[in-house]
Coordinates of C-alpha atoms (C1' of nucleotides) in Angstrom, one line a residue:
Chain G
M10 CA 7.0 -3.0 4.2
F11 CA 4.4 -0.4 3.4
K12 CA 2.7 -2.4 0.8
A13 CA 1.7 -4.9 3.5
L14 CA -0.3 -2.1 5.2
S15 CA -2.0 -0.9 2.0
E16 CA -5.1 -3.0 2.5
E17 CA -7.8 -2.2 5.0
T18 CA -8.2 -5.7 6.4
R19 CA -4.5 -5.9 7.1
V20 CA -4.6 -2.6 9.0
R21 CA -7.6 -3.9 11.0
I22 CA -5.6 -7.0 11.9
V23 CA -2.7 -5.0 13.1
G24 CA -5.1 -2.9 15.1
L25 CA -6.5 -5.9 16.8
L26 CA -3.1 -7.3 17.5
T27 CA -2.1 -4.1 19.4
G28 CA -4.5 -5.6 21.9
G29 CA -2.4 -8.7 22.3
E30 CA -1.8 -12.1 20.7
R31 CA -4.8 -13.6 18.8
C32 CA -5.4 -16.9 17.0
V33 CA -6.7 -17.1 13.5
C34 CA -10.1 -18.2 14.6
D35 CA -10.4 -15.1 16.7
L36 CA -9.7 -12.9 13.8
V37 CA -12.1 -14.8 11.5
A38 CA -14.8 -14.3 14.1
I39 CA -14.2 -10.6 14.5
L40 CA -13.5 -9.6 11.0
N41 CA -16.3 -11.8 9.6
L42 CA -14.3 -12.8 6.5
P43 CA -13.5 -16.2 5.0
Q44 CA -10.7 -18.1 6.7
S45 CA -8.7 -18.3 3.6
T46 CA -8.8 -14.5 3.3
I47 CA -7.6 -13.9 6.8
S48 CA -4.9 -16.5 6.5
R49 CA -3.7 -15.0 3.2
H50 CA -3.5 -11.5 4.8
L51 CA -1.6 -12.9 7.8
T52 CA 0.9 -14.5 5.6
I53 CA 1.5 -11.2 3.9
L54 CA 1.9 -9.4 7.2
K55 CA 4.3 -12.1 8.4
N56 CA 6.4 -11.9 5.3
A57 CA 6.6 -8.2 5.7
G58 CA 7.8 -8.6 9.2
W59 CA 4.8 -7.0 10.9
V60 CA 3.6 -10.0 12.8
A61 CA 5.1 -13.2 14.2
S62 CA 3.3 -16.5 14.9
R63 CA 3.4 -19.3 17.4
R64 CA 1.8 -22.7 17.2
K65 CA -0.1 -24.0 20.1
G66 CA -1.7 -27.4 19.3
V67 CA -3.9 -26.9 16.3
W68 CA -4.0 -23.2 16.8
M69 CA -1.7 -20.5 15.4
Y70 CA -1.3 -17.4 17.5
Y71 CA -0.3 -14.2 15.8
R72 CA 1.2 -11.1 17.5
L73 CA 3.0 -7.9 16.5
A74 CA 6.6 -8.8 15.8
E75 CA 9.6 -7.4 17.5
T76 CA 12.2 -6.1 15.2
K77 CA 15.7 -4.5 15.1
N78 CA 15.0 -2.2 12.1
P79 CA 14.9 1.3 13.6
L80 CA 12.3 2.6 11.1
H81 CA 10.2 -0.5 11.7
Q82 CA 10.5 0.0 15.5
G83 CA 9.5 3.6 15.1
L84 CA 6.4 2.8 13.1
L85 CA 5.4 0.0 15.5
A86 CA 5.7 2.4 18.4
A87 CA 3.5 4.8 16.6
F88 CA 1.0 2.0 16.0
R89 CA 0.9 0.9 19.6
A90 CA 0.6 4.5 20.8
N91 CA -2.1 5.6 18.4
L92 CA -4.0 2.8 16.7
P93 CA -5.9 2.0 19.9
S94 CA -7.6 5.3 19.6
V95 CA -8.3 5.4 15.9
K96 CA -12.0 5.7 15.5
A97 CA -12.2 3.6 12.3
L98 CA -11.0 0.6 14.4
A99 CA -13.3 1.1 17.4
A100 CA -15.9 -1.3 16.2
D101 CA -13.4 -4.1 15.9
R102 CA -12.0 -3.5 19.4
K103 CA -15.5 -3.5 20.8
K104 CA -16.4 -6.7 19.1
M105 CA -13.2 -8.3 20.2
A106 CA -13.8 -7.3 23.8
A107 CA -17.3 -8.8 23.8
Y108 CA -16.0 -11.9 22.0
L109 CA -13.2 -12.5 24.6
K110 CA -15.8 -12.6 27.4
S111 CA -17.8 -15.3 25.7
K112 CA -14.7 -17.1 24.5
P113 CA -14.6 -20.1 26.9
A114 CA -17.8 -21.3 25.1
A115 CA -16.5 -20.2 21.7
G116 CA -13.7 -22.6 21.2
C117 CA -9.9 -22.2 21.0
D118 CA -8.5 -21.6 24.5
Chain H
M216 CA -3.2 6.7 4.4
F217 CA -1.0 3.6 4.1
K218 CA -2.1 2.9 0.6
A219 CA -0.4 6.1 -0.5
L220 CA 2.9 4.6 0.7
S221 CA 2.4 1.2 -1.0
E222 CA 4.4 2.3 -4.0
E223 CA 8.1 2.5 -4.2
T224 CA 8.3 5.8 -6.1
R225 CA 6.1 7.5 -3.6
V226 CA 8.2 6.3 -0.7
R227 CA 11.3 7.6 -2.5
I228 CA 9.5 11.0 -2.9
V229 CA 8.8 11.1 0.8
G230 CA 12.4 10.2 1.4
L231 CA 13.6 13.1 -0.7
L232 CA 11.2 15.5 1.0
T233 CA 12.7 14.7 4.4
G234 CA 15.6 16.7 3.0
G235 CA 13.3 19.7 2.6
E236 CA 11.0 21.4 0.1
R237 CA 11.5 20.4 -3.6
C238 CA 9.8 21.4 -6.8
V239 CA 8.4 18.9 -9.3
C240 CA 11.2 19.5 -11.8
D241 CA 13.7 18.5 -9.0
L242 CA 12.0 15.2 -8.4
V243 CA 11.7 14.5 -12.1
A244 CA 15.5 15.1 -12.4
I245 CA 16.4 12.8 -9.5
L246 CA 13.9 10.0 -10.0
N247 CA 14.4 10.0 -13.8
L248 CA 10.7 9.2 -14.5
P249 CA 8.2 10.9 -16.8
Q250 CA 6.8 14.1 -15.4
S251 CA 3.3 12.8 -15.6
T252 CA 4.2 9.9 -13.4
I253 CA 5.8 12.1 -10.8
S254 CA 2.9 14.4 -10.8
R255 CA 0.4 11.6 -10.5
H256 CA 2.3 10.2 -7.4
L257 CA 2.4 13.7 -5.9
T258 CA -1.3 14.1 -6.2
I259 CA -1.8 10.8 -4.5
L260 CA 0.5 11.7 -1.7
K261 CA -1.2 15.1 -1.3
N262 CA -4.7 13.6 -1.2
A263 CA -3.5 11.2 1.5
G264 CA -2.2 14.2 3.5
W265 CA 1.4 13.2 3.4
V266 CA 2.6 16.3 1.4
A267 CA 1.6 19.8 0.9
S268 CA 2.3 22.1 -2.0
R269 CA 3.0 25.8 -2.6
R270 CA 3.2 27.6 -5.9
K271 CA 6.0 30.0 -6.6
G272 CA 5.6 31.4 -10.2
V273 CA 5.5 28.5 -12.6
W274 CA 6.9 26.1 -10.0
M275 CA 5.1 23.9 -7.5
Y276 CA 7.1 23.2 -4.4
Y277 CA 6.2 20.1 -2.4
R278 CA 7.0 19.4 1.2
L279 CA 6.1 16.9 4.0
A280 CA 2.8 18.1 5.4
E281 CA 2.1 19.1 8.9
T282 CA -0.9 17.4 10.5
K283 CA -2.9 17.2 13.6
N284 CA -3.7 13.5 13.4
P285 CA -1.7 11.9 16.2
L286 CA -1.0 8.7 14.3
H287 CA 0.0 10.6 11.3
Q288 CA 2.3 12.7 13.4
G289 CA 3.9 9.7 14.9
L290 CA 4.5 8.1 11.6
L291 CA 5.9 11.3 10.2
A292 CA 8.3 11.6 13.1
A293 CA 9.4 8.1 12.5
F294 CA 10.1 9.0 8.9
R295 CA 12.1 12.1 9.7
A296 CA 14.1 10.2 12.2
N297 CA 14.8 7.1 10.2
L298 CA 14.3 7.5 6.5
P299 CA 17.5 9.6 6.1
S300 CA 19.5 6.5 7.1
V301 CA 17.6 3.9 5.0
K302 CA 20.1 2.4 2.6
A303 CA 17.7 1.9 -0.2
L304 CA 17.2 5.6 -0.4
A305 CA 20.9 6.5 -0.2
A306 CA 21.3 6.7 -4.0
D307 CA 18.5 9.3 -4.3
R308 CA 19.9 11.4 -1.5
K309 CA 23.3 11.4 -3.1
K310 CA 21.9 12.3 -6.5
M311 CA 19.9 15.1 -4.9
A312 CA 23.0 16.5 -3.1
A313 CA 24.9 16.6 -6.3
Y314 CA 22.0 18.1 -8.2
L315 CA 21.5 20.8 -5.7
K316 CA 25.0 22.0 -6.2
S317 CA 24.7 22.4 -9.9
K318 CA 21.2 23.8 -9.6
P319 CA 21.7 27.4 -10.4
A320 CA 22.6 26.3 -13.9
A321 CA 19.8 23.7 -14.0
G322 CA 16.7 25.8 -13.9
C323 CA 14.1 26.5 -11.3
D324 CA 15.4 28.7 -8.5
Chain J
dT293 C1' -4.7 -45.5 12.1
dT294 C1' -8.8 -42.7 11.4
dC295 C1' -11.4 -38.8 12.1
dT296 C1' -12.1 -33.9 13.2
dA297 C1' -10.9 -29.2 13.5
dA298 C1' -7.7 -25.3 12.6
dT299 C1' -4.9 -23.3 9.3
dA300 C1' -2.3 -22.8 4.8
dT301 C1' -2.1 -22.9 0.0
dC302 C1' -4.0 -23.2 -4.8
dC303 C1' -6.3 -21.2 -8.7
dG304 C1' -9.2 -18.8 -12.1
dG305 C1' -11.7 -14.7 -12.5
dA306 C1' -12.6 -9.8 -11.0
dA307 C1' -11.1 -5.3 -9.5
dA308 C1' -7.7 -2.0 -8.7
dA309 C1' -3.4 0.4 -9.5
dG310 C1' 0.2 1.9 -12.4
dC311 C1' 2.2 3.6 -16.7
dG312 C1' 3.5 7.3 -19.9
dG313 C1' 2.4 9.9 -24.2
dA314 C1' -0.8 13.4 -25.4
dT315 C1' -3.4 17.2 -24.1
dG316 C1' -5.0 21.2 -21.3
dG317 C1' -4.4 24.9 -17.9
dA318 C1' -1.7 28.3 -15.5
dT319 C1' 2.1 31.6 -15.1
dG320 C1' 5.7 34.9 -16.5
dC321 C1' 7.9 37.4 -20.0
dA322 C1' 8.7 40.0 -24.3
Chain R
dT225 C1' -1.2 39.4 -27.2
dG226 C1' 1.9 35.6 -28.3
dC227 C1' 5.1 32.4 -26.7
dA228 C1' 7.6 29.2 -23.8
dT229 C1' 7.9 26.6 -19.5
dC230 C1' 6.1 24.0 -15.7
dC231 C1' 2.8 21.2 -14.0
dA232 C1' -1.9 18.5 -13.8
dT233 C1' -5.1 15.6 -16.0
dC234 C1' -6.8 12.3 -19.5
dC235 C1' -7.0 7.8 -21.6
dG236 C1' -6.0 3.3 -23.3
dC237 C1' -3.3 -0.4 -22.0
dT238 C1' -0.6 -3.5 -19.0
dT239 C1' 0.4 -5.3 -14.6
dT240 C1' -0.6 -6.3 -9.9
dT241 C1' -3.5 -7.3 -6.2
dC242 C1' -7.5 -9.3 -4.2
dC243 C1' -11.2 -12.5 -3.6
dG244 C1' -13.0 -16.9 -1.8
dG245 C1' -14.4 -21.7 -2.7
dA246 C1' -11.9 -25.9 -3.1
dT247 C1' -8.2 -28.6 -1.6
dA248 C1' -4.0 -29.8 1.1
dT249 C1' -1.6 -30.0 5.5
dT250 C1' -0.9 -30.5 10.4
dA251 C1' -2.0 -31.7 15.2
dG252 C1' -4.7 -33.9 18.7
dA253 C1' -8.1 -37.3 20.1
dA254 C1' -10.4 -41.7 19.8

DNA sequence: TTCTAATATCCGGAAAAGCGGATGGATGCA
DNA sequence: TGCATCCATCCGCTTTTCCGGATATTAGAA
């Protein structure tokens, strides 16, 4: 559960997902890392219960997962409340905002 | 910050410290691991800001650290609220309770 | 069915983290 | 000052994790 958050890229992903559901291609574009790397991190987050996924056509959308584990709920609440103002993640949020505006031209709907 | 919690022993230490301040020898007794291992983990937790220490004579007492980082505060609150009921940590708590009773005979005050 | 695009998994090598005995430093007491 | 105890750090070794190109899988469109 904590091990899944022990890697910077995975925390960045969780940070981005506090902004809502995103597909893998979005994350690849923002994080600027190989697709295989992003996908591997998403699998780890999913196995740990931090995120859930939904298929829509060819695209997989990932979001923060709902859970019944009280500790997990508490931590998620802390994330939703505080991650959006963490400085270290500001660049990602900014990039995502710009990306979302130009998205219709970019690809996945 | 999260990396420091990515190791089971360190989570167990945080779990034990939700019960209050403990000295290194207490933790060595409960966790049944070499002193150097415990000390190394404590250093990591301290550098990450999760715990603080206080010297009393020859003994070093460790406790959960107070912090002004909002995210950190939120996570810590979730720990204090929920770790005490996490099953995986029950054995440690039980052992600590028994240990504390017999402590006057055991050593550090 | 065939092709294309999005995503997941595989795999060999590199990097990081963990381990614990040995050692060193600090403190209190005689 | 000498000694004993508690704790922190060092160091060689083992284990785990990460990386990313290559490959496999899946869904939709032609």
